[in-house]
mmCIF file of C-alpha atoms and ligand atoms in Angstrom:
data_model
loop_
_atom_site.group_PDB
_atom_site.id
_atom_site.type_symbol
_atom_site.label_atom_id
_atom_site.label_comp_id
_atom_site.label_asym_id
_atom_site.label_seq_id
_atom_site.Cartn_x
_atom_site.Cartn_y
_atom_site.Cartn_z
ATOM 1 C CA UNK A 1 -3.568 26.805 9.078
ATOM 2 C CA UNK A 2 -4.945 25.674 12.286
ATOM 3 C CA UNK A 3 -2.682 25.553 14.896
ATOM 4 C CA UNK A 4 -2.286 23.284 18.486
ATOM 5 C CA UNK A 5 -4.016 19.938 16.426
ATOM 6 C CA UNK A 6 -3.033 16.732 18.667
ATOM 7 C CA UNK A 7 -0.362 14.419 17.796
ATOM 8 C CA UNK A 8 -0.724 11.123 19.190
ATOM 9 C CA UNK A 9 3.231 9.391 19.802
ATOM 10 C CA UNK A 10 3.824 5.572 20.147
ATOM 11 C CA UNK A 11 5.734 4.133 22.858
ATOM 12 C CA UNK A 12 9.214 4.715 20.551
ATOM 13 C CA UNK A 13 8.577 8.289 19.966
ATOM 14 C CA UNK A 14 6.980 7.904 16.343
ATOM 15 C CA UNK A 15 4.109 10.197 15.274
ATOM 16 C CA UNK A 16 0.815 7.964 14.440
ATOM 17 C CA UNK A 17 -0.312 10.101 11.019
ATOM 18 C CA UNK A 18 -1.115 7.727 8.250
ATOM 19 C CA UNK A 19 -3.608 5.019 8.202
ATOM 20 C CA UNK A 20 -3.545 2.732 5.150
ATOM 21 C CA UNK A 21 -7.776 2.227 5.162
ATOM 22 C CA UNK A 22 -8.309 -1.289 2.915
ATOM 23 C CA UNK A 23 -12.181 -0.926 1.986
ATOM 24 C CA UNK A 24 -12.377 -4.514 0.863
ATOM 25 C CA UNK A 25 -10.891 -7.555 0.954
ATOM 26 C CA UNK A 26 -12.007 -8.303 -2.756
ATOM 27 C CA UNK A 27 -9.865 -8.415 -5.975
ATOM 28 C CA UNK A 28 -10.388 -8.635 -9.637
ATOM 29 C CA UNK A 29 -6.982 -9.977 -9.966
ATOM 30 C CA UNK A 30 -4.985 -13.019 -8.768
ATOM 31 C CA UNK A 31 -1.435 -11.743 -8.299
ATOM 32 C CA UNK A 32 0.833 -15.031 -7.760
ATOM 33 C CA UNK A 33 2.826 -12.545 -4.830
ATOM 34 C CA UNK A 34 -0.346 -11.908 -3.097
ATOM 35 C CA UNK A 35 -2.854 -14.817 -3.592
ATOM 36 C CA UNK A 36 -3.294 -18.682 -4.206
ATOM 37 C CA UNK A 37 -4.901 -19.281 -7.780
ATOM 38 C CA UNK A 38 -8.272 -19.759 -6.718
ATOM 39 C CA UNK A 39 -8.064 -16.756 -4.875
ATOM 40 C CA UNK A 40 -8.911 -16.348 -1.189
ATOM 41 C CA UNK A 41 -11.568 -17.441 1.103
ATOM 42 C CA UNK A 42 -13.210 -13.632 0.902
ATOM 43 C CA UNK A 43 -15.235 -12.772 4.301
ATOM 44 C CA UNK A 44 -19.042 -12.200 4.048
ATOM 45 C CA UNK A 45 -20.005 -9.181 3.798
ATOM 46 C CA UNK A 46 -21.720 -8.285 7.356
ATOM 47 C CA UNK A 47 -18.222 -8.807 8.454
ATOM 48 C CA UNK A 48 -16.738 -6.330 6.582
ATOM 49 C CA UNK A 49 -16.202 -2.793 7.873
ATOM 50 C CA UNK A 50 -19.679 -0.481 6.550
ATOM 51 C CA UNK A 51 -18.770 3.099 5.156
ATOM 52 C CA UNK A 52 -20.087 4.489 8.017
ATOM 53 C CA UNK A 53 -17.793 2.720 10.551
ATOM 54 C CA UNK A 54 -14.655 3.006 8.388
ATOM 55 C CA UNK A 55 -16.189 7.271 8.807
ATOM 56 C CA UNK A 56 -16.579 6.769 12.348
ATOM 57 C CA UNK A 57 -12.827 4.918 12.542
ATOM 58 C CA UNK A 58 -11.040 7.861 10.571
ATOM 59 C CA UNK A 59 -12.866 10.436 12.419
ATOM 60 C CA UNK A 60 -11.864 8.851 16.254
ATOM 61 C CA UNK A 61 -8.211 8.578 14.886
ATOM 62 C CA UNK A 62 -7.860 12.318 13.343
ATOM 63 C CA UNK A 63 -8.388 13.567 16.839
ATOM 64 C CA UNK A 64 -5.356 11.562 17.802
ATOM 65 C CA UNK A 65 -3.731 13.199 14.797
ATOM 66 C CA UNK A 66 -4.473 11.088 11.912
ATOM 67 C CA UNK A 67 -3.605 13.255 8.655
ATOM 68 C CA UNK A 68 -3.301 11.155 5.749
ATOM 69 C CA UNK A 69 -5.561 8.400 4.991
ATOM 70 C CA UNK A 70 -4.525 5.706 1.906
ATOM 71 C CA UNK A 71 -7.497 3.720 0.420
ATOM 72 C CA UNK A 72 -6.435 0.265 -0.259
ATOM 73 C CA UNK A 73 -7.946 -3.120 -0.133
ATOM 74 C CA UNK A 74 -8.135 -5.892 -2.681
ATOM 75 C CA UNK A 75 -9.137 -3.354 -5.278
ATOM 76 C CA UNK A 76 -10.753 -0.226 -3.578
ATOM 77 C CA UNK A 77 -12.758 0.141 -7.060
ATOM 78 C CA UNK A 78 -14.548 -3.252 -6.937
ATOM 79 C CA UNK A 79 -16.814 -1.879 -3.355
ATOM 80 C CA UNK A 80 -20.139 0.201 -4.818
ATOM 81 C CA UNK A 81 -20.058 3.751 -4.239
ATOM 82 C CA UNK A 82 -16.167 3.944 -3.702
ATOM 83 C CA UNK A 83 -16.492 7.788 -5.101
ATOM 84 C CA UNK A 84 -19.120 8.691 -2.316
ATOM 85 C CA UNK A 85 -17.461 7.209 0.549
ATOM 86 C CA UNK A 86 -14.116 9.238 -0.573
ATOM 87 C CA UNK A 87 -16.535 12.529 -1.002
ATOM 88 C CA UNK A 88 -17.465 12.004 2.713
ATOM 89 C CA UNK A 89 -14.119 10.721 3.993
ATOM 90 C CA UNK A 90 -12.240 14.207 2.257
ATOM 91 C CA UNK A 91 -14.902 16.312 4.649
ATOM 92 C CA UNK A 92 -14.017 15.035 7.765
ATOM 93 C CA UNK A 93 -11.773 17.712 10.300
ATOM 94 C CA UNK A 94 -8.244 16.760 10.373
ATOM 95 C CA UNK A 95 -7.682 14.981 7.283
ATOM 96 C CA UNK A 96 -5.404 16.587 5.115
ATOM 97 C CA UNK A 97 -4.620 13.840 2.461
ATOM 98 C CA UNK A 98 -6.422 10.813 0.933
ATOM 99 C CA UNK A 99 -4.368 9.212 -1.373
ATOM 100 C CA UNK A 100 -4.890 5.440 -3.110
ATOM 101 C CA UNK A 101 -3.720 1.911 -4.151
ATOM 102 C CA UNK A 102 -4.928 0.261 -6.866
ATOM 103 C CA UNK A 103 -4.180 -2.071 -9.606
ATOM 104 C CA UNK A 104 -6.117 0.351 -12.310
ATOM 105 C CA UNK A 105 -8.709 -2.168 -14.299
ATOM 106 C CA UNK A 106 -11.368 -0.319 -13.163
ATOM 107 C CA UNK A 107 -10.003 2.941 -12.009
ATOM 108 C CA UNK A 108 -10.112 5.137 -15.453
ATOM 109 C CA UNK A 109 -13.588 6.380 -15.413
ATOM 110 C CA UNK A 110 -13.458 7.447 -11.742
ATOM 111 C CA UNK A 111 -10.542 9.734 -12.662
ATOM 112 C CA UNK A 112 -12.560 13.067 -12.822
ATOM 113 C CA UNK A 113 -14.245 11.864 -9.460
ATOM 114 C CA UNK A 114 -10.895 11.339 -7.592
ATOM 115 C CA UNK A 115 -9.538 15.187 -9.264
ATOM 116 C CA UNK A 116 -12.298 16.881 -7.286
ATOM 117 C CA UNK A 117 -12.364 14.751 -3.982
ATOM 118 C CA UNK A 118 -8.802 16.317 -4.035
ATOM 119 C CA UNK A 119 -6.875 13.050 -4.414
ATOM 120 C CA UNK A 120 -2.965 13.902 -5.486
ATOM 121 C CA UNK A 121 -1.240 11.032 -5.375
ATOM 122 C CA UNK A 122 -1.944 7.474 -6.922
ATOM 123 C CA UNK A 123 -0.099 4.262 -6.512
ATOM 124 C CA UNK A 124 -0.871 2.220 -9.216
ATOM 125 C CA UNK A 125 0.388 -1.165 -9.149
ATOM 126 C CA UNK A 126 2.371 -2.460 -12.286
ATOM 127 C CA UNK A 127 4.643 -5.304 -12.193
ATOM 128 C CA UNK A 128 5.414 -5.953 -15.763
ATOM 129 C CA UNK A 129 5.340 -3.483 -18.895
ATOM 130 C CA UNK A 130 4.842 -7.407 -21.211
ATOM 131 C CA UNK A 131 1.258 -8.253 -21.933
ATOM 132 C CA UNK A 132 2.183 -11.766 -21.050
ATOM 133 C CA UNK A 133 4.072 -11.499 -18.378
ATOM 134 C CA UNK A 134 1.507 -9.262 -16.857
ATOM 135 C CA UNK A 135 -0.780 -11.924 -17.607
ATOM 136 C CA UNK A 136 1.431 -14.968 -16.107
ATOM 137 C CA UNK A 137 2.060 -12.676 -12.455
ATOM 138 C CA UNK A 138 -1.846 -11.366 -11.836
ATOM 139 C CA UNK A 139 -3.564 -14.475 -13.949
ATOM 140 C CA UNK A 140 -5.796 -11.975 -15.833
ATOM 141 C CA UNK A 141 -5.621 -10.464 -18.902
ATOM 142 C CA UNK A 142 -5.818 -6.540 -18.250
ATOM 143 C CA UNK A 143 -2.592 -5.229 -19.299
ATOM 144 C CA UNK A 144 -4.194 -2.293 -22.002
ATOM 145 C CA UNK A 145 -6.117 -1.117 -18.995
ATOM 146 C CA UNK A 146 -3.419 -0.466 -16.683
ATOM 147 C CA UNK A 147 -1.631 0.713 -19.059
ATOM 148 C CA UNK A 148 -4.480 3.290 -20.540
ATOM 149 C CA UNK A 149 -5.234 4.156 -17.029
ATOM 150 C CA UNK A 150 -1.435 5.000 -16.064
ATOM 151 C CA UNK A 151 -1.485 7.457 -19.001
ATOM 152 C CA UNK A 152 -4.764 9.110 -18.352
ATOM 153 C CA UNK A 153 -3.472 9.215 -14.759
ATOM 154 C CA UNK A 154 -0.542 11.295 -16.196
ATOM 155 C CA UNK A 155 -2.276 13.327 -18.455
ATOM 156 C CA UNK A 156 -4.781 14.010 -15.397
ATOM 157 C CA UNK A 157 -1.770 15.518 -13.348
ATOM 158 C CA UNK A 158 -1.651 13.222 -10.863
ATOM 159 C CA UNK A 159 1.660 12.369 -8.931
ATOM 160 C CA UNK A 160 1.714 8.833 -10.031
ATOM 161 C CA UNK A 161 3.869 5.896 -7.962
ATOM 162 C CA UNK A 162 3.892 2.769 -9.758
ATOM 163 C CA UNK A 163 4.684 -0.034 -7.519
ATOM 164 C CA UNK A 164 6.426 -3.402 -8.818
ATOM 165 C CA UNK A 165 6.966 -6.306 -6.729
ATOM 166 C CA UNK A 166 10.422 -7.759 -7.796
ATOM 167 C CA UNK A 167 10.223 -11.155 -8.199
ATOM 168 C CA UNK A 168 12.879 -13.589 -9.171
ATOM 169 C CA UNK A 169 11.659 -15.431 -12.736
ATOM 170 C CA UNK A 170 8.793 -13.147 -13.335
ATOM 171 C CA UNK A 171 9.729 -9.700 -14.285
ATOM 172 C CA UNK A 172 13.443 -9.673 -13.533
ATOM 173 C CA UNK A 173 13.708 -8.423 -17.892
ATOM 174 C CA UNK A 174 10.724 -5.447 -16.848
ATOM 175 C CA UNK A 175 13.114 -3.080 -14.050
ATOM 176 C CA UNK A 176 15.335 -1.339 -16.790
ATOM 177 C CA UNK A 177 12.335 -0.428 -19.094
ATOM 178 C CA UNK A 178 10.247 0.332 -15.727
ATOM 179 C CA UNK A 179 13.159 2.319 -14.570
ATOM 180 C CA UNK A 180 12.954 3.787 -18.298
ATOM 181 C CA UNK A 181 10.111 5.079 -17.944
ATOM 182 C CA UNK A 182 11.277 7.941 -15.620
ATOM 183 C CA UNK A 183 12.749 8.956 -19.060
ATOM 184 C CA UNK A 184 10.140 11.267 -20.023
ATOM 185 C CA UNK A 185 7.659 11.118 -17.486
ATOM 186 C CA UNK A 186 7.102 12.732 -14.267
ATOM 187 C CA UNK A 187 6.621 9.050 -12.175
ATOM 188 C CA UNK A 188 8.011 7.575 -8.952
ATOM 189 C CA UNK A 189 8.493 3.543 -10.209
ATOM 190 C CA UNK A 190 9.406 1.864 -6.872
ATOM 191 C CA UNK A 191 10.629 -1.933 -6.829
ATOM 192 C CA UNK A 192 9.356 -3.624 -3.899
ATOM 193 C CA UNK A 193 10.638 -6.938 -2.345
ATOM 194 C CA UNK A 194 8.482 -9.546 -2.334
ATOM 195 C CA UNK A 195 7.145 -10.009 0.894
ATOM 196 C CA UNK A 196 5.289 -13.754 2.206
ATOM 197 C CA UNK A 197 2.107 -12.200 2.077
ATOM 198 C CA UNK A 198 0.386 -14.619 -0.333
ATOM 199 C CA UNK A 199 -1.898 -16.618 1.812
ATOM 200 C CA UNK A 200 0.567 -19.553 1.500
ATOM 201 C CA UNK A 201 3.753 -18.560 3.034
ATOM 202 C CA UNK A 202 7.540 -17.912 2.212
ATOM 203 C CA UNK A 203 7.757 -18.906 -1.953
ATOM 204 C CA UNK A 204 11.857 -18.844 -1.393
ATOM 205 C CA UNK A 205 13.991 -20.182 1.306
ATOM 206 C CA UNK A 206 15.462 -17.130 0.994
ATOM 207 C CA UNK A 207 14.836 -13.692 -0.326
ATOM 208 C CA UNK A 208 16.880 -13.484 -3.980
ATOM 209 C CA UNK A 209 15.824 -9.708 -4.880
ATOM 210 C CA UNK A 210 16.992 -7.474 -1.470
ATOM 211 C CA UNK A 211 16.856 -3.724 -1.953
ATOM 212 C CA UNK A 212 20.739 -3.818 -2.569
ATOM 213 C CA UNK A 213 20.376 -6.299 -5.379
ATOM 214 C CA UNK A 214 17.708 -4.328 -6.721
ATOM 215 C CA UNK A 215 19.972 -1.759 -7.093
ATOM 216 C CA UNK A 216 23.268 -2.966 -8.473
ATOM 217 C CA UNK A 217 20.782 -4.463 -11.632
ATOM 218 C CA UNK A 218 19.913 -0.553 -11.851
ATOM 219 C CA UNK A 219 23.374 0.614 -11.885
ATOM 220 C CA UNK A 220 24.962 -2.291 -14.422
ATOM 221 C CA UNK A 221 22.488 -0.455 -17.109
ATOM 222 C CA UNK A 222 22.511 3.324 -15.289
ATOM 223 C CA UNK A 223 25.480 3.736 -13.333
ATOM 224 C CA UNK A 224 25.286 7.351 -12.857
ATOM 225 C CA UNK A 225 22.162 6.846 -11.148
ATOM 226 C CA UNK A 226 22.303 8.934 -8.103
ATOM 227 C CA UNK A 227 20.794 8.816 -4.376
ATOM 228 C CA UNK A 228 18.165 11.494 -3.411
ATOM 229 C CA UNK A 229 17.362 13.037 -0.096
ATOM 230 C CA UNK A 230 14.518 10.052 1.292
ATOM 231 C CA UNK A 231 11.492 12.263 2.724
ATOM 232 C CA UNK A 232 10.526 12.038 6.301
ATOM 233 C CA UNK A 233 9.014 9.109 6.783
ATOM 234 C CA UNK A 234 9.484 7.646 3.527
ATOM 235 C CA UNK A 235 9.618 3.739 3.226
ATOM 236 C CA UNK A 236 11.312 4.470 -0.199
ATOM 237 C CA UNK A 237 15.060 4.818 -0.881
ATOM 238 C CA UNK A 238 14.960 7.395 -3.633
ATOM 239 C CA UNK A 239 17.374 7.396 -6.721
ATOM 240 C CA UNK A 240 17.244 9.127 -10.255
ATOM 241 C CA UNK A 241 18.854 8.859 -13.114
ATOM 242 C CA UNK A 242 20.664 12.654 -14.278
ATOM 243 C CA UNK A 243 18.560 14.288 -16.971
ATOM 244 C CA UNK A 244 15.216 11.799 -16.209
ATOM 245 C CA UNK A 245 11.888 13.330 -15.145
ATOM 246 C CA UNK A 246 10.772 10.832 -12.863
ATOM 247 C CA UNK A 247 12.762 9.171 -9.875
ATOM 248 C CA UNK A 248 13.074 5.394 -8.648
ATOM 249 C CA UNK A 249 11.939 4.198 -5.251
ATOM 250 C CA UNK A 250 13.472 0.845 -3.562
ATOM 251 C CA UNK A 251 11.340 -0.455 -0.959
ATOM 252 C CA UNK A 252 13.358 -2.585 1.666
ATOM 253 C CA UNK A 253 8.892 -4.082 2.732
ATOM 254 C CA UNK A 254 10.952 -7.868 3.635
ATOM 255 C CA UNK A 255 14.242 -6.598 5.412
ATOM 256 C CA UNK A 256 12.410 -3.888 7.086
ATOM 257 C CA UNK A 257 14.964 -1.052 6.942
ATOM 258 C CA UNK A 258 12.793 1.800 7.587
ATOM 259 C CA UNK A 259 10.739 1.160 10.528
ATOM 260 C CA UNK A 260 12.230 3.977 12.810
ATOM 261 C CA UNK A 261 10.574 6.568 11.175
ATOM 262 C CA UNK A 262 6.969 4.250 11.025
ATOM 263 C CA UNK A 263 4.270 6.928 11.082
ATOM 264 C CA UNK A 264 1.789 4.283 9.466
ATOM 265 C CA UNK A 265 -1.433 2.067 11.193
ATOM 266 C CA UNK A 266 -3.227 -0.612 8.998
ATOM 267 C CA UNK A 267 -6.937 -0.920 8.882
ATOM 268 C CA UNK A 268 -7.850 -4.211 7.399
ATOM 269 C CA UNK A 269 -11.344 -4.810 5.687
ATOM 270 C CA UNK A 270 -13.109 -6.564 8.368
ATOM 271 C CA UNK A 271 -11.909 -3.645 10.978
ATOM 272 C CA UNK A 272 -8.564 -5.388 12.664
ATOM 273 C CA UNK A 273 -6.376 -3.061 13.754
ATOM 274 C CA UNK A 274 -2.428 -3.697 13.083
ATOM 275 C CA UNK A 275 -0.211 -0.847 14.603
ATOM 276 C CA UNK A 276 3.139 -3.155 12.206
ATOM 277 C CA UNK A 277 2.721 -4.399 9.065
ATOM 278 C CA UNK A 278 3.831 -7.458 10.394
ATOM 279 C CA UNK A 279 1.530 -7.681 13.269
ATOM 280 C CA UNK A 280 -1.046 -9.945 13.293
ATOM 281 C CA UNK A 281 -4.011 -7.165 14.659
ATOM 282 C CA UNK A 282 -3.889 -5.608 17.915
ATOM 283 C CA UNK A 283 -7.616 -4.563 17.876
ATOM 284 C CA UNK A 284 -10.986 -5.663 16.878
ATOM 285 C CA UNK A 285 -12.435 -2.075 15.850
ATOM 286 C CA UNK A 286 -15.751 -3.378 14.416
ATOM 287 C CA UNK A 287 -16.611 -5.908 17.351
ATOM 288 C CA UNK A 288 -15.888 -2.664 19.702
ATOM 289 C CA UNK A 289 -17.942 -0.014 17.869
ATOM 290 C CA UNK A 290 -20.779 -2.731 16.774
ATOM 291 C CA UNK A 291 -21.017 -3.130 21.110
ATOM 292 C CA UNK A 292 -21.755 0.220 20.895
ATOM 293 C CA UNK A 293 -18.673 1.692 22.266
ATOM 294 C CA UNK A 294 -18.126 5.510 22.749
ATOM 295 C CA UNK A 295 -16.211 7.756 20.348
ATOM 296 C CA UNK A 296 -14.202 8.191 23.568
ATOM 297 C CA UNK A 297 -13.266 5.604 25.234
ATOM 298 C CA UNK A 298 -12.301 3.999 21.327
ATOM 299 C CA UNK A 299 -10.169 7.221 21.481
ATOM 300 C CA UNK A 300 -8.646 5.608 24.664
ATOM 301 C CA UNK A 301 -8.283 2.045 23.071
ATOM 302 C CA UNK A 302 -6.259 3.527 20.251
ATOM 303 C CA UNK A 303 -4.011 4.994 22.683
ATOM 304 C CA UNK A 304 -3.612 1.956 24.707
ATOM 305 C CA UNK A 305 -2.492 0.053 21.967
ATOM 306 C CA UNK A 306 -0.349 2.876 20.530
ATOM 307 C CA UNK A 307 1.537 2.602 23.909
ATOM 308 C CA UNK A 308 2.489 -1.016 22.954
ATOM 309 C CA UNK A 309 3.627 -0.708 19.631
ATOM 310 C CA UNK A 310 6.721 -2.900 18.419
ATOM 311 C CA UNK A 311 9.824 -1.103 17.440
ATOM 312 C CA UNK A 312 10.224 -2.517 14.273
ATOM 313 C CA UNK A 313 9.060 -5.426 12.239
ATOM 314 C CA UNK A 314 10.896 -8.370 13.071
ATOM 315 C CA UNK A 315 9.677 -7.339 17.048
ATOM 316 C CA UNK A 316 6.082 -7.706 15.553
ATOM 317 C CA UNK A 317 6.543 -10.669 13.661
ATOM 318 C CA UNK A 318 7.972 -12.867 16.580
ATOM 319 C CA UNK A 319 4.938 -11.801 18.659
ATOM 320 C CA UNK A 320 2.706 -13.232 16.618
ATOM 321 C CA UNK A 321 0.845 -16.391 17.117
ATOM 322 C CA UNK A 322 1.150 -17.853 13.251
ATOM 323 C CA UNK A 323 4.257 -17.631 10.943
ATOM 324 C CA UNK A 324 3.700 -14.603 8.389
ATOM 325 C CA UNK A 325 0.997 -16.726 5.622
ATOM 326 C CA UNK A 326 -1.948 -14.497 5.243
ATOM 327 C CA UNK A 327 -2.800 -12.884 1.816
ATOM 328 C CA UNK A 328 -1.981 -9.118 1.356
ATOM 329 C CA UNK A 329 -5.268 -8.555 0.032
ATOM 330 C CA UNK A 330 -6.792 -9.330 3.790
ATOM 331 C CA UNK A 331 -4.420 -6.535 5.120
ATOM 332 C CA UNK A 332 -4.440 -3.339 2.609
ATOM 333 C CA UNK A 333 -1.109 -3.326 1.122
HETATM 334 N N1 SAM B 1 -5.453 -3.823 -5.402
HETATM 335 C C1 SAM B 1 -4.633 -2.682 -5.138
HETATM 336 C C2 SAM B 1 -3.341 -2.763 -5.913
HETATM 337 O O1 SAM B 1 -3.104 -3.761 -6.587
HETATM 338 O O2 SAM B 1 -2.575 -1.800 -5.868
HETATM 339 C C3 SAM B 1 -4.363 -2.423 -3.662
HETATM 340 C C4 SAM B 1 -4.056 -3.589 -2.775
HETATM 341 S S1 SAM B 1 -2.543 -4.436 -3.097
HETATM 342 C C5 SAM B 1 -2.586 -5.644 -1.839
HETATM 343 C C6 SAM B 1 -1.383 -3.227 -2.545
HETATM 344 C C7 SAM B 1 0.062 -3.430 -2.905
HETATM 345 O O3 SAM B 1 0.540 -4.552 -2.194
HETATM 346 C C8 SAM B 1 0.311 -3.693 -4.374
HETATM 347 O O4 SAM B 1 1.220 -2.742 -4.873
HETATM 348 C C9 SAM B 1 0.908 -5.070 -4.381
HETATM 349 O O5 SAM B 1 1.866 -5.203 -5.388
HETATM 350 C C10 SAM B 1 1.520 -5.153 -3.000
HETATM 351 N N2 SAM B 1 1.720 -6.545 -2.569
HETATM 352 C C11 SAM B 1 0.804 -7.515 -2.463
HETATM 353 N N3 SAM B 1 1.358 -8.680 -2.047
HETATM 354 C C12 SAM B 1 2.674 -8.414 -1.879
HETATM 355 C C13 SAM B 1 3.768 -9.207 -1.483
HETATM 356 N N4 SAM B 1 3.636 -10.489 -1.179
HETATM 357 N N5 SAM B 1 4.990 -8.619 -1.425
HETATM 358 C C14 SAM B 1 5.136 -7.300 -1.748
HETATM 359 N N6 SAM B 1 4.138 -6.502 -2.124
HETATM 360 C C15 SAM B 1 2.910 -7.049 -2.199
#
């Protein structure tokens, strides 16, 4: 275990250890929550981050004390040679964890790949357990993947998180049987609150499904369900039902309950640099390191804006220019 590695602090005290990496802005589905029907005006390539810079990026930042590193995107699986690029990434000093998002159409043959780069943990994204209702919310047809791909996942022995986005009208029938699924399987299902990030803006006035909500629809059809200890740093309120294998997560993403304990930076695809979810960037990485910047002064612009960081996510959102619009898949979820 080595010992004295740096830890890098943010104006408010909070350790900077997680970077949520997304390695493309692409998707191979059309989520209603996250994207307008035609999809999203996707950035040419050349200005997307290369391998080697997103290397370069997580390298600079574990020196500051970077641990854990979560591949995201659009869907990490559609960019080529995601397997080698996670090979390389698992090598570099400092980097304890890699751990992934994805929605899992194209994620089951990579599954041996991602047991020997070491991957643990998996969040697979799952909004519905309904063929057609998974169809209606992502506007493609690839239900009997997921759902192949969440078993193999299991089977695998991989700590598996599926993430649903609660959304009033959509899936409102699919939390007891997702919750159900803790039953007799070892899986964190964590309801999310829908968030505006879907390249359009707000879909409600207001939000109908808050994490409290969330919960008192759990409890009319499990009320034993009991609270957990939340882990350090967890954006999760944890809950489990007595005698279930798996737990529940409720993720407060729109009222923003848990940013005191934010350990997490955001890389987006194209190399913009958001310290709060709800930022809209505080650095242009890839302009910096394609003018040939050195490994140490980044190291310096990292800490500069580390030293600026909002204390929570409401701070962030009123200092940005434009109301909250943009499409998750251009951030990394
Ligand atoms: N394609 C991968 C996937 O589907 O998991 C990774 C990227 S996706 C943007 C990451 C996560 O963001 C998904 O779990 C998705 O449900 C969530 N997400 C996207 N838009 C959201 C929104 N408007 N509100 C809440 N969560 C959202």
């Amino acid at each position: 275990m080595p010992i004295d590695r740096p830890q890098i602090y943010d104006n408010h005290g909070r350790p900077i250890q997680y970077m949520r990496l997304a390695v493309t802005d692409r998707c191979n589905l059309r989520c209603f929550y996250c994207m307008p029907e035609e999809g999203i005006a996707y950035l040419p390539k050349k200005q997307l981050l290369t391998y080697e810079e997103m290397l370069r990026i997580t390298s600079v930042l574990a020196g500051l004390g970077v641990r854990k590193v979560r591949i995201t995107g659009g869907e990490p699986f559609v960019r080529h040679q995601l397997p080698n690029f996670l090979y390389q990434l698992a090598a570099i000093e400092g980097i304890d964890e890699i751990a992934i998002t994805t929605n899992g159409v194209l994620t089951q043959k990579y599954i041996p790949d991602l047991k020997k780069i070491g991957v643990k943990t998996i969040n697979l994204s799952l909004d519905s357990l309904d063929r057609q209702r998974f169809y209606e919310i992502t506007r493609r047809d690839e239900f009997p993947k997921v759902e192949a791909c969440l078993y193999e996942l299991l089977d695998a022995g991989f700590e598996v998180k599926l993430n649903a986005v609660v959304m009033e009208g959509r899936n409102i029938e699919d939390l007891i049987p997702l919750a159900r699924l803790t039953d007799k399987y070892p899986v964190s299902v964590r309801f999310i609150e829908e968030m505006p990030f879907n390249g359009e803006g707000s879909h409600y006035p207001t939000l109908h499904w808050t994490y409290r909500r969330i919960l008192e629809h759990l409890q009319t059809e499990f009320p034993d369900i009991q609270k957990q200890i939340d882990p350090l740093n967890s954006t999760a309120y944890h809950y489990q039902i007595p005698g279930f294998l798996g737990n529940i997560g409720i993720i407060a993403a729109f009222s923003r309950t848990f940013c005191g304990t934010c350990n997490r930076i955001r890389m987006t695809a194209q190399g913009t640099l958001k310290t709060c979810l709800y930022d809209d960037g505080v650095l242009n990485v890839r302009d910096l390191i394609r003018s040939g910047i050195s490994d140490e002064a980044l190291q310096q612009e990292f800490i500069h804006v580390f030293q600026k960081r909002p204390k929570d996510g409401y701070e962030a959102e009123n200092n940005r220019q434009s109301l909250v619009h943009e499409s998750m898949t251009t951030i990394g979820g």
